[in-house]
Coordinates of C-alpha atoms and ligand atoms in Angstrom, one line a residue:
Chain A
X1 CA 49.3 -10.5 6.5
X2 CA 47.8 -10.8 3.0
X3 CA 47.7 -13.9 0.9
X4 CA 46.2 -14.5 -2.4
X5 CA 46.2 -17.8 -4.3
X6 CA 45.1 -18.2 -7.7
X7 CA 42.3 -15.4 -6.9
X8 CA 39.7 -15.4 -9.8
X9 CA 36.8 -12.8 -10.3
X10 CA 34.6 -12.3 -13.3
X11 CA 31.8 -9.7 -13.8
X12 CA 29.1 -11.8 -16.0
X13 CA 31.6 -12.9 -18.7
X14 CA 34.3 -10.3 -18.2
X15 CA 37.0 -12.1 -16.5
X16 CA 38.9 -9.3 -14.3
X17 CA 41.2 -11.5 -12.0
X18 CA 42.4 -14.5 -13.6
X19 CA 44.5 -16.2 -10.8
X20 CA 46.2 -13.6 -8.7
X21 CA 49.0 -14.6 -6.4
X22 CA 50.3 -12.3 -3.9
X23 CA 51.8 -12.4 -0.4
X24 CA 52.4 -9.4 1.7
X25 CA 54.3 -9.7 4.9
X26 CA 53.5 -7.9 8.2
X27 CA 54.9 -4.5 8.0
X28 CA 55.5 -4.5 4.4
X29 CA 54.6 -2.0 1.6
X30 CA 53.7 -3.4 -1.7
X31 CA 53.0 -1.1 -4.6
X32 CA 50.7 -2.3 -7.2
X33 CA 51.3 -0.9 -10.7
X34 CA 49.4 -1.8 -13.8
X35 CA 47.4 -0.5 -16.7
X36 CA 43.8 0.7 -16.3
X37 CA 41.3 -2.0 -16.4
X38 CA 44.0 -4.7 -15.3
X39 CA 42.0 -5.5 -12.1
X40 CA 43.8 -3.4 -9.5
X41 CA 40.9 -1.9 -7.7
X42 CA 38.9 -5.2 -8.1
X43 CA 41.6 -7.0 -6.1
X44 CA 41.8 -4.3 -3.5
X45 CA 38.0 -4.7 -3.2
X46 CA 38.1 -8.4 -2.8
X47 CA 40.7 -8.1 0.0
X48 CA 38.2 -6.5 2.3
X49 CA 35.2 -8.6 0.8
X50 CA 33.6 -5.6 -0.9
X51 CA 33.5 -7.9 -3.9
X52 CA 33.2 -11.8 -3.5
X53 CA 35.9 -13.8 -5.1
X54 CA 34.8 -16.7 -7.4
X55 CA 37.7 -19.2 -7.0
X56 CA 41.1 -19.3 -5.3
X57 CA 41.8 -18.5 -1.7
X58 CA 42.2 -15.2 0.1
X59 CA 43.5 -14.6 3.7
X60 CA 44.0 -11.6 5.8
X61 CA 45.8 -12.0 9.0
X62 CA 45.6 -15.7 8.6
X63 CA 41.9 -15.9 8.3
X64 CA 40.0 -16.6 5.1
X65 CA 38.3 -13.5 3.9
X66 CA 34.5 -13.8 4.0
X67 CA 34.1 -17.5 5.1
X68 CA 35.1 -19.8 7.9
X69 CA 36.2 -23.3 7.6
X70 CA 33.8 -25.6 9.7
X71 CA 33.9 -29.3 9.5
X72 CA 36.1 -29.1 6.6
X73 CA 33.6 -27.0 4.8
X74 CA 33.4 -23.4 4.0
X75 CA 30.7 -21.6 5.6
X76 CA 29.9 -17.7 4.6
X77 CA 30.3 -15.3 7.4
X78 CA 27.4 -13.2 8.6
X79 CA 27.1 -9.6 7.8
X80 CA 28.2 -8.5 11.2
X81 CA 31.3 -10.8 11.1
X82 CA 32.1 -9.5 7.6
X83 CA 31.8 -5.9 8.8
X84 CA 34.2 -6.5 11.9
X85 CA 36.7 -7.9 9.7
X86 CA 36.3 -4.9 7.3
X87 CA 36.9 -2.7 10.3
X88 CA 40.3 -4.0 10.9
X89 CA 41.1 -2.9 7.4
X90 CA 41.6 0.6 6.3
X91 CA 40.8 1.6 2.9
X92 CA 41.5 5.0 1.1
X93 CA 39.7 5.8 -2.2
X94 CA 40.8 7.9 -5.3
X95 CA 37.9 10.1 -4.8
X96 CA 38.2 10.4 -1.1
X97 CA 34.6 9.5 -0.4
X98 CA 34.4 11.5 2.7
X99 CA 30.8 11.9 4.2
X100 CA 30.0 15.5 3.0
X101 CA 27.2 16.1 5.7
X102 CA 29.7 15.8 8.5
X103 CA 32.7 17.8 9.8
X104 CA 36.3 16.3 9.4
X105 CA 36.2 15.4 13.0
X106 CA 32.9 13.5 12.8
X107 CA 34.1 11.7 9.7
X108 CA 37.0 10.6 11.5
X109 CA 34.8 9.6 14.7
X110 CA 31.8 8.0 13.1
X111 CA 32.9 4.4 12.9
X112 CA 34.9 4.2 16.3
X113 CA 31.6 5.4 17.8
X114 CA 29.3 3.1 15.7
X115 CA 31.3 0.0 15.1
X116 CA 33.6 -0.2 18.2
X117 CA 31.0 1.4 20.5
X118 CA 33.7 3.8 22.0
X119 CA 32.7 6.4 24.3
X120 CA 32.2 9.8 22.4
X121 CA 34.4 12.1 24.2
X122 CA 37.5 9.7 24.2
X123 CA 36.9 9.1 20.4
X124 CA 37.0 12.9 19.7
X125 CA 40.0 13.3 21.5
X126 CA 41.8 10.4 19.7
X127 CA 40.2 11.7 16.2
X128 CA 41.7 15.2 17.1
X129 CA 45.0 13.7 17.7
X130 CA 44.7 11.8 14.3
X131 CA 43.9 14.8 12.4
X132 CA 46.8 16.4 14.1
X133 CA 49.0 13.6 12.9
X134 CA 47.8 14.2 9.3
X135 CA 48.5 17.9 9.7
X136 CA 44.9 19.1 10.0
X137 CA 44.5 19.9 13.5
X138 CA 42.9 23.2 13.0
X139 CA 40.5 22.1 10.3
X140 CA 38.8 19.6 12.6
X141 CA 35.5 21.4 12.2
X142 CA 35.5 22.2 8.6
X143 CA 33.1 20.2 6.2
X144 CA 34.8 18.4 3.3
X145 CA 33.4 20.8 0.9
X146 CA 35.5 23.5 2.6
X147 CA 38.8 21.6 2.3
X148 CA 41.1 21.3 -0.6
X149 CA 41.7 17.8 -2.5
X150 CA 44.9 17.2 -0.7
X151 CA 43.4 17.9 2.6
X152 CA 40.4 15.8 2.1
X153 CA 42.5 12.9 1.3
X154 CA 44.5 13.3 4.5
X155 CA 41.1 13.2 6.6
X156 CA 40.1 10.2 4.6
X157 CA 43.6 8.5 5.8
X158 CA 42.6 9.8 9.3
X159 CA 39.3 8.2 9.1
X160 CA 40.8 5.0 8.2
X161 CA 43.3 5.0 10.9
X162 CA 40.8 5.7 13.5
X163 CA 39.9 2.0 13.4
X164 CA 43.5 1.1 14.3
X165 CA 43.7 -1.2 11.2
X166 CA 46.5 -3.7 10.8
X167 CA 46.5 -3.2 7.1
X168 CA 46.0 -0.2 4.9
X169 CA 44.8 -0.4 1.1
X170 CA 45.3 2.7 -0.9
X171 CA 43.5 2.7 -4.4
X172 CA 45.2 5.4 -6.4
X173 CA 45.1 7.9 -3.4
X174 CA 46.6 10.9 -5.4
X175 CA 45.3 10.3 -9.0
X176 CA 42.3 12.9 -8.5
X177 CA 44.6 15.6 -6.9
X178 CA 46.4 18.6 -8.6
X179 CA 49.9 18.1 -9.0
X180 CA 50.8 20.5 -6.3
X181 CA 48.8 18.6 -3.7
X182 CA 50.3 15.1 -4.3
X183 CA 53.3 15.7 -2.1
X184 CA 51.5 16.4 1.0
X185 CA 49.4 13.0 0.9
X186 CA 52.4 11.0 -0.1
X187 CA 54.1 12.6 2.8
X188 CA 51.5 11.2 5.2
X189 CA 51.7 7.9 3.6
X190 CA 55.5 7.8 3.8
X191 CA 55.0 8.6 7.6
X192 CA 52.7 5.7 7.8
X193 CA 55.0 3.2 6.1
X194 CA 57.8 4.3 8.3
X195 CA 55.6 3.5 11.5
X196 CA 55.5 -0.2 10.3
X197 CA 51.9 -0.2 8.7
X198 CA 51.2 -2.9 6.3
X199 CA 50.2 -1.2 3.1
X200 CA 49.1 -2.2 -0.5
X201 CA 49.2 0.9 -2.6
X202 CA 47.8 1.0 -6.1
X203 CA 49.4 4.0 -7.6
X204 CA 51.1 5.5 -10.6
X205 CA 53.6 7.3 -8.7
X206 CA 56.7 5.6 -9.7
X207 CA 58.9 7.8 -7.5
X208 CA 56.8 6.9 -4.3
X209 CA 57.0 3.1 -5.2
X210 CA 60.7 3.2 -5.7
X211 CA 61.4 5.1 -2.4
X212 CA 58.9 3.5 0.0
X213 CA 57.9 0.2 -1.3
X214 CA 59.5 -3.1 0.0
X215 CA 58.2 -4.8 -3.1
X216 CA 56.4 -3.7 -6.5
X217 CA 54.0 -6.1 -8.2
X218 CA 53.1 -5.2 -11.8
X219 CA 49.5 -6.4 -12.7
X220 CA 48.2 -6.9 -16.4
X221 CA 45.1 -8.7 -17.8
X222 CA 44.0 -10.0 -14.2
X223 CA 47.4 -11.2 -13.1
X224 CA 50.4 -10.4 -11.4
X225 CA 53.2 -10.4 -14.1
X226 CA 56.1 -9.7 -12.1
X227 CA 56.9 -8.8 -8.8
X228 CA 60.2 -8.0 -6.6
X229 CA 62.1 -5.2 -5.1
X230 CA 61.4 -1.8 -6.6
X231 CA 65.2 -1.6 -7.8
X232 CA 64.6 -4.8 -9.8
X233 CA 61.1 -4.4 -11.2
X234 CA 61.3 -0.9 -11.9
X235 CA 64.9 -0.5 -13.3
X236 CA 65.4 -3.9 -15.2
X237 CA 62.0 -5.4 -15.5
X238 CA 61.9 -9.2 -16.8
X239 CA 58.9 -9.0 -18.9
X240 CA 58.1 -6.9 -21.9
X241 CA 54.7 -5.9 -20.7
X242 CA 56.4 -4.3 -17.5
X243 CA 59.1 -2.6 -19.4
X244 CA 56.5 -1.0 -22.0
X245 CA 54.2 0.2 -19.0
X246 CA 56.9 1.6 -17.2
X247 CA 58.6 3.5 -20.0
X248 CA 55.1 5.2 -20.5
X249 CA 54.7 6.2 -16.7
X250 CA 58.1 7.5 -16.3
Chain B
X1 CA 45.8 44.3 -9.4
X2 CA 44.3 47.2 -11.3
X3 CA 44.7 50.6 -9.8
X4 CA 41.6 51.9 -7.6
X5 CA 40.8 54.4 -10.2
X6 CA 39.7 51.7 -12.6
X7 CA 37.1 50.7 -10.1
X8 CA 35.0 53.9 -10.3
X9 CA 31.3 53.2 -11.3
X10 CA 30.7 53.2 -14.9
X11 CA 28.4 55.9 -16.3
X12 CA 26.0 54.3 -18.6
X13 CA 22.3 54.4 -19.6
X14 CA 20.5 51.1 -18.6
X15 CA 18.6 49.1 -20.8
X16 CA 14.9 50.1 -20.6
X17 CA 12.5 47.0 -19.7
X18 CA 9.5 48.3 -21.6
X19 CA 7.9 45.0 -21.7
X20 CA 8.4 44.6 -18.0
X21 CA 6.9 47.6 -17.2
X22 CA 3.6 47.0 -19.3
X23 CA 3.4 43.7 -17.6
X24 CA 3.7 45.2 -14.3
X25 CA 0.9 47.7 -15.1
X26 CA -1.4 45.1 -16.4
X27 CA -0.8 42.8 -13.2
X28 CA -1.7 46.1 -11.0
X29 CA -4.8 46.5 -13.0
X30 CA -6.1 42.9 -12.4
X31 CA -5.0 43.1 -9.0
X32 CA -7.0 46.2 -8.1
X33 CA -10.1 44.8 -9.6
X34 CA -9.8 41.6 -7.6
X35 CA -9.5 43.4 -4.4
X36 CA -12.2 45.8 -5.3
X37 CA -14.5 42.7 -5.8
X38 CA -13.7 40.9 -2.8
X39 CA -14.2 44.1 -0.7
X40 CA -17.2 45.5 -2.4
X41 CA -19.4 42.6 -3.4
X42 CA -21.5 42.2 -0.4
X43 CA -22.3 38.6 -1.3
X44 CA -19.1 37.6 0.1
X45 CA -20.4 38.1 3.5
X46 CA -17.0 38.7 5.3
X47 CA -18.9 39.6 8.4
X48 CA -20.3 35.9 8.5
X49 CA -16.9 34.4 7.5
X50 CA -15.2 36.1 10.5
X51 CA -17.9 35.0 12.9
X52 CA -17.3 31.5 12.0
X53 CA -13.6 31.7 11.7
X54 CA -12.7 31.0 15.3
X55 CA -15.8 29.1 16.6
X56 CA -15.1 26.1 18.6
X57 CA -16.6 24.1 15.8
X58 CA -14.2 25.3 13.2
X59 CA -11.1 25.3 15.5
X60 CA -12.2 21.5 16.5
X61 CA -12.4 20.7 12.8
X62 CA -9.0 22.6 12.2
X63 CA -7.4 20.4 14.8
X64 CA -8.7 17.2 13.1
X65 CA -7.4 18.3 9.7
X66 CA -4.1 19.0 11.3
X67 CA -4.1 15.5 12.9
X68 CA -5.1 13.8 9.8
X69 CA -2.5 15.4 7.7
X70 CA 0.4 14.8 10.1
X71 CA -0.6 11.2 11.1
X72 CA -1.3 10.3 7.4
X73 CA 2.0 11.8 6.3
X74 CA 4.0 10.1 9.0
X75 CA 2.6 6.7 7.8
X76 CA 3.1 7.5 4.2
X77 CA 6.8 8.7 5.0
X78 CA 7.6 5.7 7.2
X79 CA 6.2 3.1 5.0
X80 CA 7.4 4.8 1.8
X81 CA 11.0 4.6 3.1
X82 CA 10.7 1.1 3.8
X83 CA 9.2 0.6 0.3
X84 CA 12.1 2.5 -1.2
X85 CA 14.8 0.4 0.6
X86 CA 12.9 -2.8 -0.4
X87 CA 12.7 -1.6 -4.0
X88 CA 16.5 -1.4 -3.9
X89 CA 17.0 -4.7 -2.4
X90 CA 19.1 -7.3 -4.4
X91 CA 16.4 -9.7 -4.0
X92 CA 14.2 -9.7 -6.7
X93 CA 11.0 -11.0 -4.5
X94 CA 11.5 -8.1 -2.0
X95 CA 11.9 -5.5 -4.9
X96 CA 9.0 -6.8 -6.8
X97 CA 6.7 -6.7 -3.7
X98 CA 7.6 -3.1 -3.3
X99 CA 7.0 -2.5 -7.0
X100 CA 3.6 -4.2 -6.7
X101 CA 2.5 -2.1 -3.9
X102 CA 3.4 1.1 -5.6
X103 CA 1.4 -0.2 -8.6
X104 CA -1.7 -0.8 -6.8
X105 CA -1.8 2.2 -4.5
X106 CA -0.6 4.8 -7.0
X107 CA -2.8 3.4 -9.7
X108 CA -6.3 4.0 -8.1
X109 CA -8.0 7.1 -6.9
X110 CA -7.3 8.0 -3.4
X111 CA -10.9 8.8 -2.7
X112 CA -11.8 5.3 -3.7
X113 CA -9.1 4.0 -1.4
X114 CA -10.8 5.9 1.6
X115 CA -14.2 4.7 0.8
X116 CA -12.7 1.1 0.6
X117 CA -11.2 1.3 3.9
X118 CA -14.4 2.8 5.5
X119 CA -16.5 -0.3 4.1
X120 CA -13.5 -2.8 4.8
X121 CA -16.0 -4.2 7.6
X122 CA -18.3 -5.3 4.9
X123 CA -15.4 -7.5 3.5
X124 CA -13.9 -8.6 6.7
X125 CA -16.5 -8.2 9.6
X126 CA -14.2 -9.4 12.0
X127 CA -10.5 -8.5 12.6
X128 CA -8.0 -10.4 14.4
X129 CA -4.4 -10.4 15.2
X130 CA -2.4 -13.4 15.8
X131 CA 0.0 -16.0 14.4
X132 CA -0.8 -16.8 10.8
X133 CA -2.7 -20.2 10.7
X134 CA -2.1 -20.2 14.4
X135 CA -3.7 -18.9 17.6
X136 CA -5.2 -15.6 18.0
X137 CA -4.0 -12.9 20.0
X138 CA -6.6 -10.0 19.7
X139 CA -10.0 -10.0 18.2
X140 CA -12.3 -7.3 17.4
X141 CA -15.3 -6.0 15.2
X142 CA -14.0 -4.4 12.3
X143 CA -16.8 -1.8 12.5
X144 CA -15.4 -0.6 16.0
X145 CA -11.8 -1.0 15.2
X146 CA -12.0 1.1 12.0
X147 CA -13.5 4.4 12.7
X148 CA -14.0 6.9 9.9
X149 CA -10.9 8.9 11.2
X150 CA -9.0 5.5 11.0
X151 CA -10.1 4.8 7.5
X152 CA -9.2 8.2 6.3
X153 CA -5.7 7.8 7.9
X154 CA -5.4 4.4 6.1
X155 CA -6.7 5.6 2.7
X156 CA -4.6 8.7 2.7
X157 CA -1.4 7.3 4.4
X158 CA -1.2 4.2 2.4
X159 CA -1.8 5.9 -0.8
X160 CA 0.9 8.5 0.2
X161 CA 3.6 5.8 1.0
X162 CA 3.3 4.7 -2.9
X163 CA 4.4 8.4 -3.7
X164 CA 6.9 8.8 -0.8
X165 CA 8.5 5.5 -1.9
X166 CA 9.4 6.8 -5.3
X167 CA 10.7 10.2 -3.8
X168 CA 12.8 8.4 -1.3
X169 CA 14.2 5.9 -3.8
X170 CA 15.2 8.8 -6.0
X171 CA 16.9 10.5 -3.0
X172 CA 18.9 7.2 -2.1
X173 CA 19.9 7.0 -5.7
X174 CA 21.2 10.6 -5.8
X175 CA 23.8 9.6 -3.1
X176 CA 26.9 8.2 -5.0
X177 CA 27.9 4.6 -4.5
X178 CA 31.4 5.5 -3.2
X179 CA 29.6 6.7 0.1
X180 CA 28.2 3.3 0.8
X181 CA 31.4 1.7 -0.1
X182 CA 33.5 3.8 2.3
X183 CA 31.1 3.1 5.1
X184 CA 31.1 -0.5 4.5
X185 CA 35.0 -0.4 4.3
X186 CA 35.0 1.3 7.7
X187 CA 33.0 -1.6 9.2
X188 CA 29.6 -0.1 9.3
X189 CA 26.7 -2.6 8.5
X190 CA 24.4 -2.0 5.5
X191 CA 21.7 -0.7 8.0
X192 CA 24.1 1.7 9.6
X193 CA 25.3 2.9 6.4
X194 CA 22.0 3.7 5.3
X195 CA 20.9 5.4 8.5
X196 CA 24.0 7.3 9.1
X197 CA 25.6 8.2 5.7
X198 CA 23.1 7.6 2.8
X199 CA 19.8 8.7 4.2
X200 CA 21.0 12.2 5.7
X201 CA 22.6 13.0 2.2
X202 CA 19.3 11.7 0.4
X203 CA 17.4 14.2 2.5
X204 CA 18.4 17.1 0.3
X205 CA 16.7 15.5 -2.5
X206 CA 13.8 14.0 -0.4
X207 CA 12.9 17.2 1.6
X208 CA 11.6 19.6 -1.2
X209 CA 9.2 17.2 -2.8
X210 CA 8.0 15.9 0.6
X211 CA 7.0 19.4 1.7
X212 CA 4.9 19.5 -1.8
X213 CA 3.4 16.2 -0.5
X214 CA 2.8 17.6 2.8
X215 CA 0.9 20.5 1.4
X216 CA -0.8 18.3 -0.9
X217 CA -1.9 16.0 1.8
X218 CA -3.3 19.1 3.9
X219 CA -5.8 19.7 1.0
X220 CA -6.4 16.1 0.1
X221 CA -7.4 15.4 3.8
X222 CA -10.7 17.4 2.6
X223 CA -11.7 14.1 0.9
X224 CA -12.2 12.6 4.5
X225 CA -15.4 14.7 4.2
X226 CA -16.9 11.9 1.9
X227 CA -16.9 9.4 5.1
X228 CA -17.9 12.1 7.6
X229 CA -14.8 12.8 9.4
X230 CA -15.6 16.2 10.9
X231 CA -12.4 17.9 9.4
X232 CA -12.4 21.5 8.2
X233 CA -14.4 20.9 5.0
X234 CA -17.0 18.7 6.3
X235 CA -17.5 21.0 9.3
X236 CA -18.4 24.1 7.2
X237 CA -20.5 21.9 5.1
X238 CA -22.5 21.0 8.1
X239 CA -22.8 24.5 9.1
X240 CA -23.8 25.8 5.8
X241 CA -26.5 22.9 5.1
X242 CA -28.1 24.4 8.1
X243 CA -27.5 28.2 7.5
X244 CA -27.3 28.2 3.7
X245 CA -24.3 30.8 3.9
X246 CA -22.2 28.5 1.7
X247 CA -20.0 31.2 0.3
X248 CA -18.8 32.8 3.5
X249 CA -18.3 29.2 5.2
X250 CA -16.3 27.9 2.3
X251 CA -14.1 31.0 2.7
X252 CA -13.5 30.0 6.4
X253 CA -12.0 26.9 5.1
X254 CA -10.1 28.7 2.1
X255 CA -8.5 31.0 4.6
X256 CA -7.5 28.5 7.1
X257 CA -6.1 26.0 4.4
X258 CA -4.1 29.0 3.0
X259 CA -2.7 29.8 6.6
X260 CA -1.9 26.2 7.1
X261 CA 0.0 25.9 3.7
X262 CA 1.9 29.1 4.6
X263 CA 2.9 27.6 8.1
X264 CA 4.2 24.5 6.2
X265 CA 6.1 26.5 3.4
X266 CA 8.1 28.4 6.1
X267 CA 8.8 25.1 8.0
X268 CA 10.0 23.6 4.7
X269 CA 12.5 26.4 4.3
X270 CA 14.1 25.7 7.7
X271 CA 14.3 22.0 7.3
X272 CA 15.7 22.3 3.9
X273 CA 18.3 24.5 5.3
X274 CA 19.1 22.2 7.9
X275 CA 19.9 19.3 5.5
X276 CA 21.9 21.4 3.3
X277 CA 24.8 21.3 5.9
X278 CA 28.2 21.0 4.5
X279 CA 26.9 21.4 0.7
X280 CA 26.7 25.1 -0.1
X281 CA 23.6 26.1 -1.9
X282 CA 20.5 26.1 0.4
X283 CA 18.5 25.8 -2.9
X284 CA 15.8 28.1 -1.5
X285 CA 15.5 31.7 -0.5
X286 CA 14.3 32.3 3.1
X287 CA 10.5 33.4 3.1
X288 CA 11.3 36.7 4.7
X289 CA 14.1 37.5 2.2
X290 CA 11.6 36.7 -0.7
X291 CA 9.0 39.0 0.8
X292 CA 11.4 41.6 1.7
X293 CA 12.7 41.7 -1.8
X294 CA 9.4 41.6 -3.5
X295 CA 8.3 44.4 -1.4
X296 CA 11.6 46.5 -1.5
X297 CA 12.8 46.1 -5.0
X298 CA 10.9 45.4 -8.3
X299 CA 13.2 42.5 -9.2
X300 CA 15.3 39.7 -8.2
X301 CA 19.0 39.9 -8.2
X302 CA 21.1 36.7 -8.8
X303 CA 22.5 35.7 -5.6
X304 CA 26.1 34.1 -4.9
X305 CA 25.7 31.2 -2.7
X306 CA 28.3 29.2 -0.5
X307 CA 29.1 26.7 -3.2
X308 CA 29.3 29.5 -5.8
X309 CA 26.1 28.6 -7.8
X310 CA 23.6 31.1 -8.9
X311 CA 20.1 31.1 -7.3
Ligands
ATP1 N1 31.1 -3.9 -10.6 C1 31.7 -4.3 -11.9 N2 30.7 -4.7 -12.8 C2 31.3 -5.1 -13.9 N3 32.5 -4.7 -14.5 C3 33.3 -4.3 -13.6 C4 33.0 -4.0 -12.3 N4 33.9 -3.5 -11.6 C5 34.9 -3.4 -12.2 N5 34.6 -3.9 -13.7 C6 35.3 -4.1 -14.8 O1 36.7 -4.7 -14.3 C7 37.8 -4.3 -15.3 C8 38.9 -3.9 -14.0 O2 38.5 -3.1 -13.3 P1 39.2 -2.3 -12.4 O3 38.4 -1.2 -11.7 O4 39.5 -3.4 -11.2 O5 40.7 -2.0 -13.0 P2 41.8 -1.0 -12.3 O6 43.0 -1.9 -12.6 O7 41.5 -0.7 -11.0 O8 41.7 0.0 -13.4 P3 42.0 1.7 -13.1 O9 43.3 2.0 -13.3 O10 41.4 2.3 -14.5 O11 41.3 2.1 -11.9 C9 37.2 -3.2 -15.9 O12 37.2 -3.4 -17.3 C10 36.0 -2.9 -15.4 O13 35.1 -2.3 -16.5
MG2 MG1 41.0 1.4 -10.1

């Protein structure tokens, strides 16, 4: 589903990704761990082309991200084509980034109507069902400012699901939440994983990684240092860097 | 929970605001003097003023003023938004074109710009629309194409665009980059994200100064009198140059300008309230509330608003 080969990215002189290799199979849940500044967010942003990679190759669903191959050469995709591909990848942010001037329902309905040109009434029914699914059926008409952090993040997940993505990216979805609200968001993510969604989750929730992830990847200094089943990476990490990080987080 | 008995009103002697009462007294005296002179000085000629207040000439001129204001403001807002978006473009060429426009139009007096557009026919006697360096599609005499009204709209509107560009730019910058990011991640294009996500939020920052610009435009439109557009000021000038009743005729203009600015202020309140959706504080009190409060009680009480801020 996602395939990264030697992905490299620098901001000016700052090398943020220095050859990331990662494979995520369809239906797999991969948790990405790593210290602050190791490039986890940057990597996720590269996957849906919010950030352009400098070298290496990146595929989503078998297609190159941001480019097409034509006559043996790479050709950059047009904005509309990039946007269409992005619409098939859901993204959930640490700061929720809900649209504050719209109700929860409108947040969820915006992209299907605007991007997929779906009819409004059907979209609203579907959006309502999605809000129901994340446990917020009654709060459909609330504005984000009227919702708790956990509720906002669940709306954000419903908003991403509204485009029926084949891949979901989560960037520290629970890091901005009060401890007592973390559980409700993880619960929704757990359900999603059970339903077979392919997910790449940047998180510091080791418990979630251990329980839900098929694979855990540890990132440091712009490379994936170690990856494998959670039992191995979390319990008996091979690398010294992974070991010291995990001992700090646990 | 504390027992109810503790919630009895406290008996205490409030602080005396001596300074405030002295101030109120002084203001009352000055106010009374003003009213007195307005009423008792016969040279104001209020009867002449009222006689001219709703004549066909005045109302016609009033309509010209309203048109001038609205059209110039529309030109300014639309072009200003375009300039703001251009200014934030990643292309340095596009962004510096916008910067240059603002530099020129904000850096010269608007009255000069109005005069300039009025005399543009001296510079380009023939105007034509067509493919650059190619065939002509439309052709005309500049003198006929650019009436004084058009020249005034060009002068006022193009100047306004420079100011609106800065206002809109500040508004766009006030919306966090996470909003654009979320919109793009959902598959919206840049333009869709601008129109549906960023601009509506930027409006909260854009509307209040734009209201000021509109009110300012209403008054600045009187500069069109220098190129003989029969708006409010020029119209009363024509009358008093004939009758020599300068003061009451200027009062006609003064009162009408005040009426119009009042209407605009009230409209601004409701527009601001509309764009405050989902965001708590409206940032402004209803004009009626302000009026009632200033008539009813001597002082303004802090009010708790939706988001918990003090207004
Ligand atoms: N747009 C940008 N311009 C310049 N530098 C950037 C940009 N985005 C990220 N960086 C830098 O890249 C490095 C990696 O950032 P990134 O956000 O990917 O880290 P992270 O692993 O997600 O960390 P955290 O756990 O703090 O979120 C940081 O040092 C950051 O300062
Ligand atoms: Mg990050």
